[in-house]
PDB file of C-alpha atoms in Angstrom:
ATOM      1  CA  MET A   1     -17.428  22.829 -28.708  1.00 54.00           C
ATOM      2  CA  GLU A   2     -19.825  22.017 -25.846  1.00 65.00           C
ATOM      3  CA  ARG A   3     -21.527  19.447 -28.037  1.00 65.00           C
ATOM      4  CA  ILE A   4     -18.300  17.493 -28.515  1.00 68.00           C
ATOM      5  CA  ASP A   5     -17.661  17.524 -24.760  1.00 68.00           C
ATOM      6  CA  HIS A   6     -21.227  16.278 -24.249  1.00 67.00           C
ATOM      7  CA  LEU A   7     -20.663  13.461 -26.779  1.00 69.00           C
ATOM      8  CA  GLU A   8     -17.434  12.434 -25.063  1.00 73.00           C
ATOM      9  CA  HIS A   9     -19.275  12.306 -21.764  1.00 74.00           C
ATOM     10  CA  LEU A  10     -21.998  10.157 -23.334  1.00 74.00           C
ATOM     11  CA  ASP A  11     -19.392   7.878 -24.899  1.00 80.00           C
ATOM     12  CA  LYS A  12     -17.608   7.412 -21.554  1.00 83.00           C
ATOM     13  CA  HIS A  13     -20.943   6.778 -19.862  1.00 84.00           C
ATOM     14  CA  LEU A  14     -21.916   4.222 -22.516  1.00 87.00           C
ATOM     15  CA  VAL A  15     -18.552   2.441 -22.219  1.00 89.00           C
ATOM     16  CA  ASP A  16     -18.923   2.316 -18.451  1.00 88.00           C
ATOM     17  CA  GLU A  17     -22.412   0.955 -18.751  1.00 90.00           C
ATOM     18  CA  LEU A  18     -21.367  -1.714 -21.252  1.00 91.00           C
ATOM     19  CA  ALA A  19     -18.440  -2.753 -19.042  1.00 91.00           C
ATOM     20  CA  GLN A  20     -20.848  -3.113 -16.092  1.00 92.00           C
ATOM     21  CA  VAL A  21     -23.299  -5.234 -18.090  1.00 92.00           C
ATOM     22  CA  ALA A  22     -20.420  -7.426 -19.357  1.00 92.00           C
ATOM     23  CA  ARG A  23     -19.098  -7.900 -15.814  1.00 93.00           C
ATOM     24  CA  GLU A  24     -22.533  -8.827 -14.494  1.00 93.00           C
ATOM     25  CA  THR A  25     -23.120 -11.280 -17.377  1.00 93.00           C
ATOM     26  CA  ILE A  26     -19.740 -12.943 -16.885  1.00 94.00           C
ATOM     27  CA  ARG A  27     -20.247 -13.098 -13.110  1.00 93.00           C
ATOM     28  CA  GLU A  28     -23.653 -14.803 -13.519  1.00 92.00           C
ATOM     29  CA  GLU A  29     -22.303 -17.250 -16.052  1.00 92.00           C
ATOM     30  CA  LEU A  30     -19.399 -18.147 -13.756  1.00 93.00           C
ATOM     31  CA  ARG A  31     -21.855 -18.631 -10.872  1.00 92.00           C
ATOM     32  CA  GLU A  32     -23.939 -21.041 -13.030  1.00 91.00           C
ATOM     33  CA  GLN A  33     -20.869 -22.999 -14.114  1.00 90.00           C
ATOM     34  CA  THR A  34     -19.613 -23.174 -10.575  1.00 92.00           C
ATOM     35  CA  ARG A  35     -23.000 -24.536  -9.423  1.00 90.00           C
ATOM     36  CA  LYS A  36     -22.913 -27.293 -12.095  1.00 88.00           C
ATOM     37  CA  GLN A  37     -19.261 -28.182 -11.299  1.00 91.00           C
ATOM     38  CA  ARG A  38     -20.021 -28.322  -7.515  1.00 90.00           C
ATOM     39  CA  ARG A  39     -22.906 -30.680  -8.196  1.00 88.00           C
ATOM     40  CA  THR A  40     -20.700 -32.891 -10.424  1.00 90.00           C
ATOM     41  CA  ALA A  41     -17.933 -32.913  -7.796  1.00 91.00           C
ATOM     42  CA  MET A  42     -20.421 -33.882  -5.069  1.00 91.00           C
ATOM     43  CA  LEU A  43     -21.720 -36.775  -7.238  1.00 91.00           C
ATOM     44  CA  TYR A  44     -18.145 -37.962  -7.913  1.00 91.00           C
ATOM     45  CA  ALA A  45     -17.346 -37.803  -4.209  1.00 92.00           C
ATOM     46  CA  ALA A  46     -20.483 -39.859  -3.321  1.00 91.00           C
ATOM     47  CA  SER A  47     -19.676 -42.338  -6.036  1.00 92.00           C
ATOM     48  CA  GLY A  48     -16.092 -42.684  -4.712  1.00 89.00           C
ATOM     49  CA  ALA A  49     -17.312 -43.203  -1.140  1.00 91.00           C
ATOM     50  CA  LEU A  50     -19.798 -45.857  -2.215  1.00 93.00           C
ATOM     51  CA  ALA A  51     -17.098 -47.555  -4.359  1.00 91.00           C
ATOM     52  CA  LEU A  52     -14.805 -47.605  -1.238  1.00 91.00           C
ATOM     53  CA  TYR A  53     -17.486 -49.266   0.784  1.00 93.00           C
ATOM     54  CA  ALA A  54     -18.244 -51.758  -2.005  1.00 93.00           C
ATOM     55  CA  GLY A  55     -14.542 -52.618  -2.187  1.00 90.00           C
ATOM     56  CA  ALA A  56     -14.431 -53.122   1.566  1.00 92.00           C
ATOM     57  CA  ALA A  57     -17.444 -55.412   1.461  1.00 93.00           C
ATOM     58  CA  LEU A  58     -15.822 -57.384  -1.373  1.00 92.00           C
ATOM     59  CA  ALA A  59     -12.557 -57.685   0.607  1.00 91.00           C
ATOM     60  CA  LEU A  60     -14.567 -58.838   3.636  1.00 91.00           C
ATOM     61  CA  ALA A  61     -16.383 -61.432   1.461  1.00 93.00           C
ATOM     62  CA  VAL A  62     -13.066 -62.746   0.083  1.00 91.00           C
ATOM     63  CA  GLY A  63     -11.591 -62.916   3.680  1.00 91.00           C
ATOM     64  CA  LEU A  64     -14.689 -64.797   4.913  1.00 92.00           C
ATOM     65  CA  ALA A  65     -14.578 -67.195   1.961  1.00 92.00           C
ATOM     66  CA  LEU A  66     -10.903 -67.924   2.593  1.00 90.00           C
ATOM     67  CA  GLY A  67     -11.611 -68.242   6.310  1.00 90.00           C
ATOM     68  CA  ILE A  68     -13.741 -71.363   5.631  1.00 92.00           C
ATOM     69  CA  GLY A  69     -10.691 -73.480   4.796  1.00 90.00           C
ATOM     70  CA  LEU A  70      -7.924 -71.488   6.494  1.00 91.00           C
ATOM     71  CA  PRO A  71      -7.295 -69.949   9.946  1.00 91.00           C
ATOM     72  CA  ASP A  72      -8.797 -66.413  10.235  1.00 89.00           C
ATOM     73  CA  TRP A  73      -5.372 -64.724  10.409  1.00 90.00           C
ATOM     74  CA  ALA A  74      -4.190 -66.478   7.233  1.00 91.00           C
ATOM     75  CA  ALA A  75      -7.368 -65.494   5.372  1.00 91.00           C
ATOM     76  CA  ALA A  76      -6.969 -61.854   6.450  1.00 91.00           C
ATOM     77  CA  LEU A  77      -3.277 -61.905   5.436  1.00 92.00           C
ATOM     78  CA  ILE A  78      -4.058 -63.368   1.966  1.00 92.00           C
ATOM     79  CA  THR A  79      -6.867 -60.841   1.467  1.00 90.00           C
ATOM     80  CA  ALA A  80      -4.497 -57.966   2.430  1.00 91.00           C
ATOM     81  CA  ALA A  81      -1.863 -59.316   0.022  1.00 92.00           C
ATOM     82  CA  ILE A  82      -4.387 -59.482  -2.809  1.00 91.00           C
ATOM     83  CA  LEU A  83      -5.511 -55.891  -2.170  1.00 90.00           C
ATOM     84  CA  GLY A  84      -1.913 -54.715  -1.982  1.00 90.00           C
ATOM     85  CA  VAL A  85      -1.043 -56.319  -5.316  1.00 91.00           C
ATOM     86  CA  LEU A  86      -4.212 -54.841  -6.901  1.00 89.00           C
ATOM     87  CA  ALA A  87      -3.360 -51.384  -5.589  1.00 87.00           C
ATOM     88  CA  TYR A  88       0.166 -51.646  -6.970  1.00 89.00           C
ATOM     89  CA  VAL A  89      -1.102 -52.785 -10.407  1.00 88.00           C
ATOM     90  CA  LEU A  90      -3.705 -49.980 -10.550  1.00 85.00           C
ATOM     91  CA  ARG A  91      -1.081 -47.377  -9.522  1.00 85.00           C
ATOM     92  CA  GLY A  92       1.196 -48.664 -12.306  1.00 85.00           C
ATOM     93  CA  ALA A  93      -1.617 -48.520 -14.816  1.00 83.00           C
ATOM     94  CA  ALA A  94      -2.437 -44.933 -13.787  1.00 82.00           C
ATOM     95  CA  ARG A  95       1.199 -43.697 -14.128  1.00 82.00           C
ATOM     96  CA  PRO A  96       3.000 -45.625 -16.827  1.00 70.00           C
ATOM     97  CA  HIS A  97       6.770 -45.115 -16.726  1.00 67.00           C
ATOM     98  CA  PRO A  98       8.719 -44.793 -20.020  1.00 70.00           C
ATOM     99  CA  ARG A  99      10.925 -47.828 -20.496  1.00 68.00           C
ATOM    100  CA  PRO A 100      14.439 -47.420 -21.969  1.00 67.00           C
ATOM    101  CA  ALA A 101      14.624 -48.464 -25.563  1.00 65.00           C
ATOM    102  CA  ASP A 102      16.069 -51.942 -26.107  1.00 61.00           C
ATOM    103  CA  PRO A 103      18.879 -51.683 -28.722  1.00 61.00           C
ATOM    104  CA  GLY A 104      17.735 -54.964 -30.314  1.00 61.00           C
ATOM    105  CA  HIS A 105      14.154 -53.725 -30.782  1.00 57.00           C
ATOM    106  CA  PRO A 106      13.043 -50.428 -32.314  1.00 55.00           C
ATOM    107  CA  ALA A 107      10.752 -48.318 -30.178  1.00 52.00           C
ATOM    108  CA  HIS A 108       7.076 -48.770 -30.838  1.00 51.00           C
ATOM    109  CA  HIS A 109       5.259 -45.536 -31.876  1.00 49.00           C
ATOM    110  CA  GLY A 110       1.700 -46.618 -32.527  1.00 48.00           C
ATOM    111  CA  ALA A 111       0.892 -48.844 -35.529  1.00 46.00           C
ATOM    112  CA  HIS A 112       3.670 -51.084 -36.815  1.00 48.00           C
ATOM    113  CA  HIS A 113       4.872 -50.044 -40.290  1.00 47.00           C
ATOM    114  CA  GLY A 114       7.710 -52.621 -40.603  1.00 47.00           C
ATOM    115  CA  GLY A 115      10.966 -52.270 -42.466  1.00 48.00           C
ATOM    116  CA  ALA A 116      12.807 -48.954 -42.606  1.00 48.00           C
ATOM    117  CA  ASP A 117       9.661 -46.993 -41.473  1.00 47.00           C
ATOM    118  CA  ALA A 118       9.799 -48.556 -37.988  1.00 49.00           C
ATOM    119  CA  ALA A 119      13.263 -47.028 -37.269  1.00 52.00           C
ATOM    120  CA  GLN A 120      12.213 -43.492 -38.312  1.00 56.00           C
ATOM    121  CA  PRO A 121      10.876 -41.083 -35.638  1.00 54.00           C
ATOM    122  CA  PRO A 122       7.161 -40.129 -35.803  1.00 53.00           C
ATOM    123  CA  PRO A 123       6.333 -36.942 -37.686  1.00 55.00           C
ATOM    124  CA  ALA A 124       6.409 -33.613 -35.795  1.00 52.00           C
ATOM    125  CA  GLY A 125       3.386 -33.153 -33.543  1.00 48.00           C
ATOM    126  CA  ALA A 126       2.756 -36.953 -33.385  1.00 49.00           C
ATOM    127  CA  ALA A 127       2.122 -38.676 -30.068  1.00 51.00           C
ATOM    128  CA  THR A 128       5.304 -39.969 -28.416  1.00 50.00           C
ATOM    129  CA  GLY A 129       3.564 -42.614 -26.362  1.00 52.00           C
ATOM    130  CA  LEU A 130       3.543 -40.339 -23.299  1.00 52.00           C
ATOM    131  CA  GLY A 131       0.197 -38.859 -24.218  1.00 52.00           C
ATOM    132  CA  ALA A 132       1.548 -35.453 -25.419  1.00 54.00           C
ATOM    133  CA  PRO A 133       2.845 -34.338 -28.799  1.00 61.00           C
ATOM    134  CA  TYR A 134       6.428 -33.082 -28.984  1.00 64.00           C
ATOM    135  CA  PRO A 135       7.460 -29.869 -30.775  1.00 67.00           C
ATOM    136  CA  PRO A 136       9.715 -30.077 -33.810  1.00 67.00           C
ATOM    137  CA  MET A 137      13.394 -29.424 -33.132  1.00 67.00           C
ATOM    138  CA  PRO A 138      14.958 -26.389 -34.755  1.00 63.00           C
ATOM    139  CA  PRO A 139      17.744 -27.122 -37.287  1.00 68.00           C
ATOM    140  CA  THR A 140      20.171 -24.929 -35.326  1.00 63.00           C
ATOM    141  CA  PRO A 141      20.400 -23.944 -31.689  1.00 58.00           C
ATOM    142  CA  PRO A 142      18.323 -20.797 -30.808  1.00 56.00           C
ATOM    143  CA  ASP A 143      21.498 -18.739 -30.136  1.00 58.00           C
ATOM    144  CA  GLU A 144      22.787 -19.337 -33.715  1.00 53.00           C
ATOM    145  CA  ALA A 145      19.445 -19.052 -35.518  1.00 54.00           C
ATOM    146  CA  PRO A 146      19.257 -16.046 -37.897  1.00 55.00           C
ATOM    147  CA  ARG A 147      16.882 -13.337 -36.821  1.00 54.00           C
ATOM    148  CA  PRO A 148      14.453 -12.308 -39.616  1.00 56.00           C
ATOM    149  CA  GLY A 149      14.569  -8.526 -40.125  1.00 60.00           C
ATOM    150  CA  GLY A 150      16.770  -8.010 -37.109  1.00 59.00           C
ATOM    151  CA  ILE A 151      13.845  -8.608 -34.680  1.00 63.00           C
ATOM    152  CA  ASP A 152      14.832  -9.829 -31.281  1.00 61.00           C
ATOM    153  CA  PRO A 153      12.067 -12.122 -29.867  1.00 59.00           C
ATOM    154  CA  GLU A 154      13.398 -11.598 -26.354  1.00 62.00           C
ATOM    155  CA  ALA A 155      12.978  -7.803 -26.528  1.00 61.00           C
ATOM    156  CA  PRO A 156       9.812  -6.349 -24.831  1.00 62.00           C
ATOM    157  CA  HIS A 157       6.897  -5.717 -27.150  1.00 59.00           C
ATOM    158  CA  HIS A 158       5.217  -2.283 -27.265  1.00 57.00           C
ATOM    159  CA  ARG A 159       2.051  -1.300 -29.109  1.00 57.00           C
ATOM    160  CA  ALA A 160       1.983   1.966 -30.950  1.00 51.00           C
TER     161      ALA A 160
END
């Protein structure tokens, strides 16, 4: 019987050792990934700062060019208006808003198929134009759906 106890002790020791090695390996891998992501983030930040200064220099050049034929205040006002319109357009391009469907025109879901196909919804899992696929709708509401084998999906799950 002592031998079995000794083997159990060895098994526990081996499991503990393997767990420690796994933790150290994962920790080191996460450190390496963090280092790479930190470097990438710093490069993006530097790139953004330089792009900001380049945009400011471009705005200054536009203002100075307009200042040749206009009073300085008018050139600055026109430059500010141009920058405001560009910011509004870029914000709109970054966050497109879904438009309500026009009853006279079928909604556009990718390539045009023409005829009766254009009025049909896209297949389940297809892109809806919002960038994410939608799940298929169940034929009946979840409360009325039959439960296979009497299994309640809301009940807590226990492993044997």
